[in-house]
Structures are given as C-alpha cells and as structure tokens.
Short mmCIF file of C-alpha atoms in Angstrom, two decimals:
data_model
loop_
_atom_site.label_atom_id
_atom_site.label_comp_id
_atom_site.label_asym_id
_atom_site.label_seq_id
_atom_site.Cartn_x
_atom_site.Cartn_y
_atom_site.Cartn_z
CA UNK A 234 -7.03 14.39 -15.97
CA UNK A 235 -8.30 15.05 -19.59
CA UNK A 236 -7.85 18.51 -19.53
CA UNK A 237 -7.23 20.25 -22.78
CA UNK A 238 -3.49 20.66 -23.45
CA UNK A 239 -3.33 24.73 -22.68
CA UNK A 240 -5.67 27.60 -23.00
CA UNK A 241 -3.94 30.57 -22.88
CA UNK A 242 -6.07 33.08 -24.92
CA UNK A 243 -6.07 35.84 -22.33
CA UNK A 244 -2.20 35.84 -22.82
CA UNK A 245 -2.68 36.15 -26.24
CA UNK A 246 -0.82 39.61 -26.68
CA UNK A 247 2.42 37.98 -25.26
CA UNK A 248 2.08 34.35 -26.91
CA UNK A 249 -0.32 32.45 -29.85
CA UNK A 250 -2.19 30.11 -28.39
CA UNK A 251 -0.54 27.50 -30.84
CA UNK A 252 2.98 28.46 -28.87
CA UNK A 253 1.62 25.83 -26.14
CA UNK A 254 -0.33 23.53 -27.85
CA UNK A 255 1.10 20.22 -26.96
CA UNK A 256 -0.74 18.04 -29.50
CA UNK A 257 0.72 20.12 -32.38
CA UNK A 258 4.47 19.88 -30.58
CA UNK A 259 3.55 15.72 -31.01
CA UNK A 260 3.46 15.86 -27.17
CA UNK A 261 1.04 14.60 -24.87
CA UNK A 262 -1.09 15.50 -22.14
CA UNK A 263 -0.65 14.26 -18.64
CA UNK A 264 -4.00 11.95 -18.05
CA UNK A 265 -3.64 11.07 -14.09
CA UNK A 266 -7.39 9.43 -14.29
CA UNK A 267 -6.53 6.64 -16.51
CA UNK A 268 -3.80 3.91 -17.02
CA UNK A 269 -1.30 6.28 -14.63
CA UNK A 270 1.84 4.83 -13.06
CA UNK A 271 0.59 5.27 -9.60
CA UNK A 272 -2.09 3.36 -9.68
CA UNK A 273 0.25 -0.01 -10.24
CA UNK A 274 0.49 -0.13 -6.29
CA UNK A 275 -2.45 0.52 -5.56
CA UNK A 276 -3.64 -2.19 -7.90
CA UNK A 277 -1.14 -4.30 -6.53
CA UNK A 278 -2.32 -3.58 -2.68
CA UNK A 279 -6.00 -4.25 -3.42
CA UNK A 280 -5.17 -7.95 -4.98
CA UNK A 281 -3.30 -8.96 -2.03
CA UNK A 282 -6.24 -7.78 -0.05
CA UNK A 283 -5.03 -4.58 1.58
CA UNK A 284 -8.63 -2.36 2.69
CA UNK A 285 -9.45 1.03 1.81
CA UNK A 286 -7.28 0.51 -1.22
CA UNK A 287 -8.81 1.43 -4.58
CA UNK A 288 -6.77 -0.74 -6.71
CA UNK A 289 -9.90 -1.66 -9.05
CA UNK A 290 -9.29 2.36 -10.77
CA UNK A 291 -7.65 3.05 -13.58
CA UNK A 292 -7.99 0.03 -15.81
CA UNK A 293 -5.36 -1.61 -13.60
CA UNK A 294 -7.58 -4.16 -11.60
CA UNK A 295 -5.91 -7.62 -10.99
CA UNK A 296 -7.04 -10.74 -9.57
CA UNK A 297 -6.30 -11.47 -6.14
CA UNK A 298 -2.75 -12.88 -5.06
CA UNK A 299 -1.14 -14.50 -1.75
CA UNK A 300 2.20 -12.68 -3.18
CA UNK A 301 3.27 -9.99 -5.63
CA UNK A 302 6.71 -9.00 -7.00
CA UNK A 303 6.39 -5.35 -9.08
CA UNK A 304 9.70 -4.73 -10.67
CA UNK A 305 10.69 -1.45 -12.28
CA UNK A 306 13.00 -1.19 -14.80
CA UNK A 307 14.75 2.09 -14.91
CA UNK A 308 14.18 3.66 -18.62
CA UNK A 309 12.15 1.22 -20.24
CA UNK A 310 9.68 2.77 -22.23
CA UNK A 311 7.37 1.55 -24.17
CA UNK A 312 8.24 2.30 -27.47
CA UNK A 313 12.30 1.24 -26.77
CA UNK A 314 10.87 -1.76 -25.57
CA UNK A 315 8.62 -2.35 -28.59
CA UNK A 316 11.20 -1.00 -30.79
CA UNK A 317 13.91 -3.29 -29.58
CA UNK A 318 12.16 -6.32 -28.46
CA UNK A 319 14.08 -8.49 -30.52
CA UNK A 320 16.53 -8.50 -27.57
CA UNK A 321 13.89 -9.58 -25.44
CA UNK A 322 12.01 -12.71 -25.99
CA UNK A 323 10.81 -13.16 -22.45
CA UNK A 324 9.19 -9.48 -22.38
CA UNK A 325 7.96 -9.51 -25.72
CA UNK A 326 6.12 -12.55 -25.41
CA UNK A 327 4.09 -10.30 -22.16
CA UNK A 328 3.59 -7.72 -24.60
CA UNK A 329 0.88 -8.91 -26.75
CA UNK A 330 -2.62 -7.58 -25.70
CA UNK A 331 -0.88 -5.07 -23.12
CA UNK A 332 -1.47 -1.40 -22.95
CA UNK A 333 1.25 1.10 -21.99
CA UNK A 334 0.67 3.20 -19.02
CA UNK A 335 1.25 7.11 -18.62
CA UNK A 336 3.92 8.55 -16.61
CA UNK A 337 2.99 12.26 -15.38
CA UNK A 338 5.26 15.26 -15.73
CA UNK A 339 8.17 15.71 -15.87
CA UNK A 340 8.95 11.78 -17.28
CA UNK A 341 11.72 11.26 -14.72
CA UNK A 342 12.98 8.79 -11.77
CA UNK A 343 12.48 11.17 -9.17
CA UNK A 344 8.53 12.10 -10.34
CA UNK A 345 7.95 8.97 -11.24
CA UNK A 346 9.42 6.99 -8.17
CA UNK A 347 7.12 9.48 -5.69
CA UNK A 348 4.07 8.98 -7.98
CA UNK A 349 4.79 4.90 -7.83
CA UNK A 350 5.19 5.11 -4.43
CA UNK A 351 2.31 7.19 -3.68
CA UNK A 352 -0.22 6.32 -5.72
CA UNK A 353 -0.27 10.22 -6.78
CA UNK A 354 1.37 13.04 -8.76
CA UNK A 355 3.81 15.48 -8.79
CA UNK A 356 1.74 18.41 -8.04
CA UNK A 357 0.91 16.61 -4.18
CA UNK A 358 5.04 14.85 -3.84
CA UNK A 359 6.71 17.80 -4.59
CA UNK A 360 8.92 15.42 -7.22
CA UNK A 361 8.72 17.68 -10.10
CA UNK A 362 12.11 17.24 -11.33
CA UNK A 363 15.34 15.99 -11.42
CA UNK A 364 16.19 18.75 -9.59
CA UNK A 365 13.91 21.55 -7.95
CA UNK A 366 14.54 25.05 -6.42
CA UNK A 367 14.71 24.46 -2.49
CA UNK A 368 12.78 27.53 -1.46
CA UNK A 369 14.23 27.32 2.53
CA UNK A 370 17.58 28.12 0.17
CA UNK A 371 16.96 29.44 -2.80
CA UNK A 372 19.78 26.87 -4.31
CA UNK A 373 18.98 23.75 -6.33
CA UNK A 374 18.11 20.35 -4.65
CA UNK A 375 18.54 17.02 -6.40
CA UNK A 376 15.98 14.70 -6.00
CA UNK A 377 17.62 11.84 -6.92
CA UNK A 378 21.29 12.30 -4.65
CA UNK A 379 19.05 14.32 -2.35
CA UNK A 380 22.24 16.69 -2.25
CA UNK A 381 20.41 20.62 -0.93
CA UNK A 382 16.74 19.00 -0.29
CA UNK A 383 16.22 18.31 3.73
CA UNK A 384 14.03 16.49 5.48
CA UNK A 385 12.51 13.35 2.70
CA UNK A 386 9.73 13.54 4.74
CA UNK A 387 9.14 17.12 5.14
CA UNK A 388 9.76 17.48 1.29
CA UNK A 389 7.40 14.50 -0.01
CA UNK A 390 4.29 14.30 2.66
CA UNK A 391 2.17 11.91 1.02
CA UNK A 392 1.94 8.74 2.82
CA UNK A 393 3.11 5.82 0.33
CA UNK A 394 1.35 2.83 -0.32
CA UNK A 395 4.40 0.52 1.19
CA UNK A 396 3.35 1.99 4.69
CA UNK A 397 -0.50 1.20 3.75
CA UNK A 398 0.28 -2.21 3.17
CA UNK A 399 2.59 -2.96 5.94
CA UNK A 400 -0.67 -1.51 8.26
CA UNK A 401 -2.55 -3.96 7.03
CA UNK A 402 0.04 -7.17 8.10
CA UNK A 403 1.46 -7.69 4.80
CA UNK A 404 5.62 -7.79 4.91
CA UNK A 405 7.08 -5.19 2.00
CA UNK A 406 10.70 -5.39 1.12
CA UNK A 407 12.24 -3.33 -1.69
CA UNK A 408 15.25 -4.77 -3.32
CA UNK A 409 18.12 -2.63 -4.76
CA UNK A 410 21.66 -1.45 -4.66
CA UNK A 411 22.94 -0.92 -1.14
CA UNK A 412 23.28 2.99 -1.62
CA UNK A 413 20.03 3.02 -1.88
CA UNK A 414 18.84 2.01 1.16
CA UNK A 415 17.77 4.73 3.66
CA UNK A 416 18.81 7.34 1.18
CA UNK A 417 16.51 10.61 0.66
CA UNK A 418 15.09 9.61 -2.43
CA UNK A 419 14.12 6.21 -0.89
CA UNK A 420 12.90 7.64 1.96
CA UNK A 421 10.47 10.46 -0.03
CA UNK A 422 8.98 8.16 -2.56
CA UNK A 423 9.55 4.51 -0.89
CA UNK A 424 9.63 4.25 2.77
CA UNK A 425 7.51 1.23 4.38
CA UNK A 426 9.11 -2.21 5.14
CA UNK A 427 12.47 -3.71 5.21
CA UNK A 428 15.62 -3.20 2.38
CA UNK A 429 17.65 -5.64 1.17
CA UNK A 430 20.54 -4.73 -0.67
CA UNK A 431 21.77 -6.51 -3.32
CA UNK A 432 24.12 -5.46 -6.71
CA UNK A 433 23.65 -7.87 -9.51
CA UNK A 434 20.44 -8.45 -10.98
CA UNK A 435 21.08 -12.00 -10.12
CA UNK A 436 21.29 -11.07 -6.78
CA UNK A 437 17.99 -9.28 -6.61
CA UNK A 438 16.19 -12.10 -8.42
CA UNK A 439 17.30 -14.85 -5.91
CA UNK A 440 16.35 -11.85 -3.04
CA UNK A 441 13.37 -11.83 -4.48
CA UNK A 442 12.31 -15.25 -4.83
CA UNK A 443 13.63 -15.92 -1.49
CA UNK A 444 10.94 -13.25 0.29
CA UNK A 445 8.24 -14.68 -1.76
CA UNK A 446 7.93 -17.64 0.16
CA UNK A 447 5.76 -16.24 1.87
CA UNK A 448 2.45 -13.94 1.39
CA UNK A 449 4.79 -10.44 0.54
CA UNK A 450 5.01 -7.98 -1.68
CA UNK A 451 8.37 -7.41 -3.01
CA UNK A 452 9.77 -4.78 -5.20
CA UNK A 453 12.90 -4.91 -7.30
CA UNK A 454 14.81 -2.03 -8.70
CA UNK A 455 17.04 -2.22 -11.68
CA UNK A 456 18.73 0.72 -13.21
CA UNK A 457 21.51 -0.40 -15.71
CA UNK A 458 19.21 0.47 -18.65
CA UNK A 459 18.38 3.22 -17.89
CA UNK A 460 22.13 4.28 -16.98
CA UNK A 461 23.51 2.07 -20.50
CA UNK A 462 20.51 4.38 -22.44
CA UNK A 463 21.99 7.96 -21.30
CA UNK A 464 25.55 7.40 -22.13
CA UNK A 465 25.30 5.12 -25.30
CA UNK A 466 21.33 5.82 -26.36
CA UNK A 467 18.43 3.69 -26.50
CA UNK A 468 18.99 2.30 -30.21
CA UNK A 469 23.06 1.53 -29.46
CA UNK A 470 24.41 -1.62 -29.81
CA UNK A 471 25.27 -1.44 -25.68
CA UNK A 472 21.60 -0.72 -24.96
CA UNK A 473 20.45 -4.09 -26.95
CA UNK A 474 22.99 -6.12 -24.82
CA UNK A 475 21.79 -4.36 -21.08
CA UNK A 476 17.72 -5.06 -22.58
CA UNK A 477 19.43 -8.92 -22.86
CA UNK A 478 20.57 -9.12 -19.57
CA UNK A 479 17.08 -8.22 -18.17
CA UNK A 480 15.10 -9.95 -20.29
CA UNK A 481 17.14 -13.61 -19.22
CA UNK A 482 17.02 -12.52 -15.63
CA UNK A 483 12.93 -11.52 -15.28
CA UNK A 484 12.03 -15.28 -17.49
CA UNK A 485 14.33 -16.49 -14.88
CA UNK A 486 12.03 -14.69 -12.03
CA UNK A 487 9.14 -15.65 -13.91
CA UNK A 488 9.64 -19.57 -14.06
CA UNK A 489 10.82 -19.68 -10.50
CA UNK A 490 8.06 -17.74 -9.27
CA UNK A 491 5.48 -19.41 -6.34
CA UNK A 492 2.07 -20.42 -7.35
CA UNK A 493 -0.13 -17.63 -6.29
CA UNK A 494 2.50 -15.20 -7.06
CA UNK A 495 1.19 -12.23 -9.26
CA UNK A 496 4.47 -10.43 -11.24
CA UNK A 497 4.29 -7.14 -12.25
CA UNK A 498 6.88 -5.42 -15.41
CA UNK A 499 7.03 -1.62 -15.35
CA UNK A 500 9.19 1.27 -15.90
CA UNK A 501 9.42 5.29 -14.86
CA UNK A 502 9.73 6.61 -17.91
CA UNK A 503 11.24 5.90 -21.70
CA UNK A 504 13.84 7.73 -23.42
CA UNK A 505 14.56 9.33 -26.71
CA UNK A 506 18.09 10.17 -28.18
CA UNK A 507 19.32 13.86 -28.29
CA UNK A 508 20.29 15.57 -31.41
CA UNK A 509 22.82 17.80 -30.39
CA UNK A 510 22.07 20.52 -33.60
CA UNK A 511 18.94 20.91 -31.30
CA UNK A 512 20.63 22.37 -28.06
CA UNK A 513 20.54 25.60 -25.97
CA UNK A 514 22.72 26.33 -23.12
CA UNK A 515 21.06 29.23 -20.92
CA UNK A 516 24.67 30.38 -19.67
CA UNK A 517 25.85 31.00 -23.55
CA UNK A 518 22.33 32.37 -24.48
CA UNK A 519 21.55 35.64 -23.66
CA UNK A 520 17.84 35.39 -24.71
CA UNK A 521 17.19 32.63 -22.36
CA UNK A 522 19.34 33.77 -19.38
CA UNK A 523 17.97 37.86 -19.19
CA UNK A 524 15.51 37.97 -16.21
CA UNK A 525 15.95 34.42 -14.72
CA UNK A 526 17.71 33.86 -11.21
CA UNK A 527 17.65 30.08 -11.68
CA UNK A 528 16.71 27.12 -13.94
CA UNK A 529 15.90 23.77 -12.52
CA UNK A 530 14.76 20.53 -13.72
CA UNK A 531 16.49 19.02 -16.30
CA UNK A 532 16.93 19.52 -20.55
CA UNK A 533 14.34 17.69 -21.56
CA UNK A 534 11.91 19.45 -18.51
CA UNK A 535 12.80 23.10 -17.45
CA UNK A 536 11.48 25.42 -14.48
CA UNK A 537 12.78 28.77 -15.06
CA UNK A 538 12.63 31.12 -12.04
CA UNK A 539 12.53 34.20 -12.52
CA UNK A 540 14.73 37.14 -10.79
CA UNK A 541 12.68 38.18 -8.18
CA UNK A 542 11.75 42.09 -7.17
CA UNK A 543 9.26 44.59 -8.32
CA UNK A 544 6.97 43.83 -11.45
CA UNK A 545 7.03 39.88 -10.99
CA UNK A 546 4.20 38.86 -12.91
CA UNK A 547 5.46 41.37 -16.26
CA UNK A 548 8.88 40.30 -16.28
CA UNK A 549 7.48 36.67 -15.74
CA UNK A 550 5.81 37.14 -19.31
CA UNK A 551 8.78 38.76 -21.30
CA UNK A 552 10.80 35.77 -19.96
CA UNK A 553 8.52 33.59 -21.53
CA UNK A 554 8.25 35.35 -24.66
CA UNK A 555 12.00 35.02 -25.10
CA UNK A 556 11.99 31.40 -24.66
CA UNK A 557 9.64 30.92 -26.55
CA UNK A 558 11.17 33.22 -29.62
CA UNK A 559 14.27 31.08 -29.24
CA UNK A 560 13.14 27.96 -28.66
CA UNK A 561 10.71 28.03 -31.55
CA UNK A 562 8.54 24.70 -32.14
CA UNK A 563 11.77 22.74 -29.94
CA UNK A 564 10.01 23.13 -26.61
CA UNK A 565 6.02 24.29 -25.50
CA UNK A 566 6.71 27.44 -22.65
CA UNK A 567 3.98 27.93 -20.67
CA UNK A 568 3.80 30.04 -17.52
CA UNK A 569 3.75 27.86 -14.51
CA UNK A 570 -0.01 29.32 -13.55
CA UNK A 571 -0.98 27.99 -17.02
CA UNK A 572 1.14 24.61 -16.26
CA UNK A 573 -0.96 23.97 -13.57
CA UNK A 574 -4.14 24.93 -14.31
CA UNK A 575 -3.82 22.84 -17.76
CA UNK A 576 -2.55 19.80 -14.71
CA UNK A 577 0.49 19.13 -16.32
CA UNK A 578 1.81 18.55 -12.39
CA UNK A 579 -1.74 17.19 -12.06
CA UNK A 580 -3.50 18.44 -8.52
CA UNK A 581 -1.15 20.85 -7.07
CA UNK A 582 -0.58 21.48 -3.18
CA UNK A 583 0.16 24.93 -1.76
CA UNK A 584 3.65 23.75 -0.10
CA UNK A 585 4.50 22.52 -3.89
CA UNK A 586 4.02 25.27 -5.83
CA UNK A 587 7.34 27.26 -4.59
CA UNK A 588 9.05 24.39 -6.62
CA UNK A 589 7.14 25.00 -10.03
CA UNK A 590 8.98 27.40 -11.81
CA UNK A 591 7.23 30.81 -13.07
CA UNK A 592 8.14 29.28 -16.50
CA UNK A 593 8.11 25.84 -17.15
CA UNK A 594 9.29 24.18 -20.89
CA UNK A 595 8.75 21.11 -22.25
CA UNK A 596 10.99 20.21 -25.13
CA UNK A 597 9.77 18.62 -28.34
CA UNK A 598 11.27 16.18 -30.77
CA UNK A 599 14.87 15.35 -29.73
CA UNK A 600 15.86 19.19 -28.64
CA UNK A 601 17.53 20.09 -25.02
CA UNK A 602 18.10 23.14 -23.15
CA UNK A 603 21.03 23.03 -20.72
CA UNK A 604 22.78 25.40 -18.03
CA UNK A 605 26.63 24.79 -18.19
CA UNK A 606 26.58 26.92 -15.09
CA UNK A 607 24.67 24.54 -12.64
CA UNK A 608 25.37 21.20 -14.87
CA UNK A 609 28.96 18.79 -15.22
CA UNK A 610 30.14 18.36 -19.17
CA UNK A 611 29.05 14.96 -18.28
CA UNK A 612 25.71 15.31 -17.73
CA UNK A 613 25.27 17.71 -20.90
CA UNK A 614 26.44 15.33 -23.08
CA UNK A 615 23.92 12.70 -22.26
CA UNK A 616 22.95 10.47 -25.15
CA UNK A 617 19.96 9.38 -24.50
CA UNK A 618 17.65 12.11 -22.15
CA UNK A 619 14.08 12.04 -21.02
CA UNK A 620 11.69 13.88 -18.40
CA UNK A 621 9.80 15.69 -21.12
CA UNK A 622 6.20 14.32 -23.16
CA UNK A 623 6.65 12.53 -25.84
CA UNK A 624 4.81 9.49 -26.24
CA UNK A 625 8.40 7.74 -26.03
CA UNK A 626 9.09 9.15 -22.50
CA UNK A 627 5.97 8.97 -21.28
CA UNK A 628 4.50 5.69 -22.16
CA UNK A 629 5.76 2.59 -19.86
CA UNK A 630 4.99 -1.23 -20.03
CA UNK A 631 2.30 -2.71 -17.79
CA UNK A 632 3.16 -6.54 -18.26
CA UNK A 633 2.17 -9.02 -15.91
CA UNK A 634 2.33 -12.51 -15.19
CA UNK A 635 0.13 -14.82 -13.21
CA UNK A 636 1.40 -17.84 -11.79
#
C-alpha cells in the first residue's frame, strides 16, 4: 500500500505534521502490495499447483514444485543477517541477488505469524500486537501465550492458506516445539494439516525431510534466535553462535532435500538493540500515563487507550500531544484514525478496530516505552526488542533454493 507516511494537516493545531512523518523518524512505511510476508504462502501454494491461489503477486512468483519446505526463522532480519553473515556460510551464499521482504505493522511474531498464515494483514487478523486490548474484557490479551484472548478462531477469522491447500489434496504439516501444537496462537494464524512436534532443530530437519517424501508442503519453526537476540542482542557473541547452529542445520536440509523440492528461508521480523538512556515507563511518567486506561502492544509498538467517558475524541488529542511532547523524535504518535487511514495496519475490518488503540506510537532509533504496571522486570529489560519500523525490524530474508 504506497500510501504516504501520514497526513495530518487538519490536526495541525494539536501536532506538526513533521511529528508523524515516518521517513524523517528513518522509519518506513508499511507497503502490503509489494514484496509482503504474506504473500510467501501464497507463492508457495500456487507452485505446488493449488487453484484460485494468486501466488504469481508480489514479486514472489516461483516455479512449480512436487514439494515445498518454507522455514521461518524467528528474528532474523535482514540486516542482522547481512550484518552477521560471517556466521553463516550456508545463508549467505542464498543471499546474493535476493531482495528482503516487508513485514507489516507492528514487526512482531504474533502480526507476522497471522499475516504468513493468511496471506493478509493485521488490519483483517486482528494480530496487531504482542498483546491487544480484549474488548469482551477490557483487560489485555497476549497473542502469543493466548493468556485473556478467547476463541483463536473467533479472534483471527481469516481463513489461512494451510486450510486452502489441504482443500486442494495437498498434505501440510507444520513442525515445531510440542507446546505449540493446538495452542491459540497456532490455531489463529496456522491451523490446516497435521503437527509434529519436535525440540531440536535436528529434530525438525529429519521431520522435515521425512514428510517430504512425498508431494507436501512442510513448514518448520525455529525460535532460538530470536529468543538468544532479546536476552543477549543481535550483535552478542551468543547471537553469532545460535545464527551457527542454524546456518549448519538449513545446508544440512538443503543437501538432503528431494529433487523437485522447492526450499523457502524467511523470518517475522528483525531486531535492533535497546539503548536503555532511551526509555519511558508510562507507570513512572506522569505525562504519558494522564488520560489513558490502558497501553497495549509492546515498547517498540504502543496502542494507548484512552480513559473512556464524555469528550472522547478531545481528550484522545491532548493524550497524543503529551506523548508526543515527551517522546520527542524517539517515537512517531499518531491517532489511531490517522494510523489507519495512512494503512499502517493495512485494510482494516470493523471487528478489528476495537483493538487499535486511540493512540498508537511507533518508536524510532533504539528508544522503548514500557508499563512496569502490566509488564515482568524481565521482559523490560529485553536486549534486543522489535515490533516497531525500522528498516532492521521490518525487512526479512526471502532466500530460496531449488533442488
């Protein structure tokens, strides 16, 4: 969607335009018409010959396949990838000639895994965060434990492309950690076909090759750089070592892979390292927490509801004044209404837009906004963070083999 960052000259009393211009915050703008994540399964459906799939969009056509294994690894952007591909002589070798893809927003697991899945955005999952305001509550639902969210299904209504292709005759199985299977997340952004659970990345590599036998698509999970990346950062010694362990394991996949077997490298998002001289927490500032009932999403990606009652729409405006007098040139605030209608969230739905806050932030450079009332110590101190739009978050590998 090449809409133009934000236009929000008839707010111009309460906010400069250049308070939400993303280009000048070195962000960039969601483009769901173009190389988008979710249109890797598609892609992927129409070269095994699933109909009424339009896998030929996007830049993303490939040539037909009897099989395909898509593997996507947790928190490997782009740029870490690039940046670090010393580690990583099987990948890097896949890298020249490729072009990244685009994540949407917020450039996180749970948007990303229901845009994957689906073939569309956030604005039509309802996966607009790590965590989202449950409006049958009123309380915060995680979209990645699933902890306060309901029904997957009721939540995330878009059929996903693992149902389309198991329609059509062709067996799916998604490989991962066993407490994955059947769980919400799984269920929202992944349901279709059969789960095997496996631990190691050994594990799911010999899974793997063992479904492919036959015509199949198979997708493998793996998450331990992504999980290595927020507690030691993306540039750590640690984070070099988990990049190793992939890259052995997916030449491995590679070699072993049947002929007529197209392989697929990808990611949900990238990562950048916090600087902790760059980070607000709502509960200890006072600026940020007057007016708001609740703050969802996560530091690098913020909805901020506001306290509900008489005079909505005003008070909805002096909160985002505030936040945007505080947070300076560390975040772009816009008003949710100007969120969407810049598609940020890309199309939105009527059932999703409960979920986007009235103010929604997206943090620039390396800088974080926390809630130390609805978040553990752990999870504030978080090396390495992402969900925001950065061309490090938001830019993903595409890298495929053929053999």
């Amino acid at each position: 969607m090449s809409t133009d960052p934000l236009s929000l000259a008839h707010h111009a009393a309460v906010a400069p335009p250049a308070s939400a211009d993303l280009t000048s915050a070195g962000l960039v703008t969601p483009d769901y018409d173009d190389r988008y994540l979710g249109a890797v399964l598609p892609a992927v459906a129409h070269a095994l010959g699933v109909p009424d799939v339009d896998g030929s969009r996007r830049g993303l056509s490939l040539p037909r396949a009897q099989r395909a294994c898509v593997v996507l690894v947790d928190g490997l952007g782009m740029h870490n990838l690039t940046e670090r591909s010393g580690h990583a002589p099987f990948l890097r070798s896949l890298l020249a000639g490729s072009q990244p893809l685009s994540t949407g927003y917020p450039s996180t697991t749970a948007a990303s895994l229901g845009s994957f899945g689906t073939g569309s955005c956030a604005g039509r999952t309802g996966m607009v965060g790590y965590s989202a305001r449950n409006p049958a509550t009123g309380g915060l639902a995680n979209l990645v434990s699933w902890d306060g969210a309901g029904d997957p299904r009721e939540w995330q209504r878009e059929p996903t492309v693992f149902e389309r292709v198991v329609a059509a005759g062709i067996p799916v199985t998604s490989v991962g950690p066993k407490r994955f299977a059947g769980s919400g997340l799984t269920e929202a952004a992944l349901r279709g076909g059969d789960y095997r659970a496996a631990e190691s990345l050994a594990d799911r590599v010999d899974v793997a090759l063992f479904e492919l036998m036959g015509p199949a698509l198979v997708y493998l999970y793996w998450g331990d750089v992504d999980k290595v990346g927020h507690h030691h950062g993306w540039g750590s010694r640690q984070w070099g070592d988990a990049l190793s362990a992939l890259d052995r394991e997916l030449g491995r996949l590679a070699r072993s892979l049947p002929t007529g077997t197209t392989l697929v490298v990808t990611a949900d998002h990238g990562m950048v390292d916090v600087d902790r001289s760059r980070r607000w927490d709502v509960a200890r500032t006072p600026e940020l927490s007057e007016g708001v009932e609740l703050v969802a999403g996560e530091p690098r990606a913020l909805h901020v509801h506001v306290t509900p009652g008489a005079g909505l729409e005003e008070r909805t405006h002096e909160v985002a004044a505030r936040w945007r007098r505080t947070l300076g040139d560390a975040g772009v605030v816009a008003l949710g209404t100007e969120a969407i209608e810049a598609g940020w969230f890309g199309p939105v739905a009527e059932h999703v837009r409960p979920l986007i806050g009235d103010v929604v932030v997206a943090m620039a450079g390396r800088a974080t906004v926390v809630d130390s009332r609805t978040q553990t110590q752990g999870s504030m101190d978080l090396v390495g963070v992402h969900g925001s739009l950065t061309p490090a978050e938001v830019h993903v590998p595409f890298l495929t083999v053929q053999a």
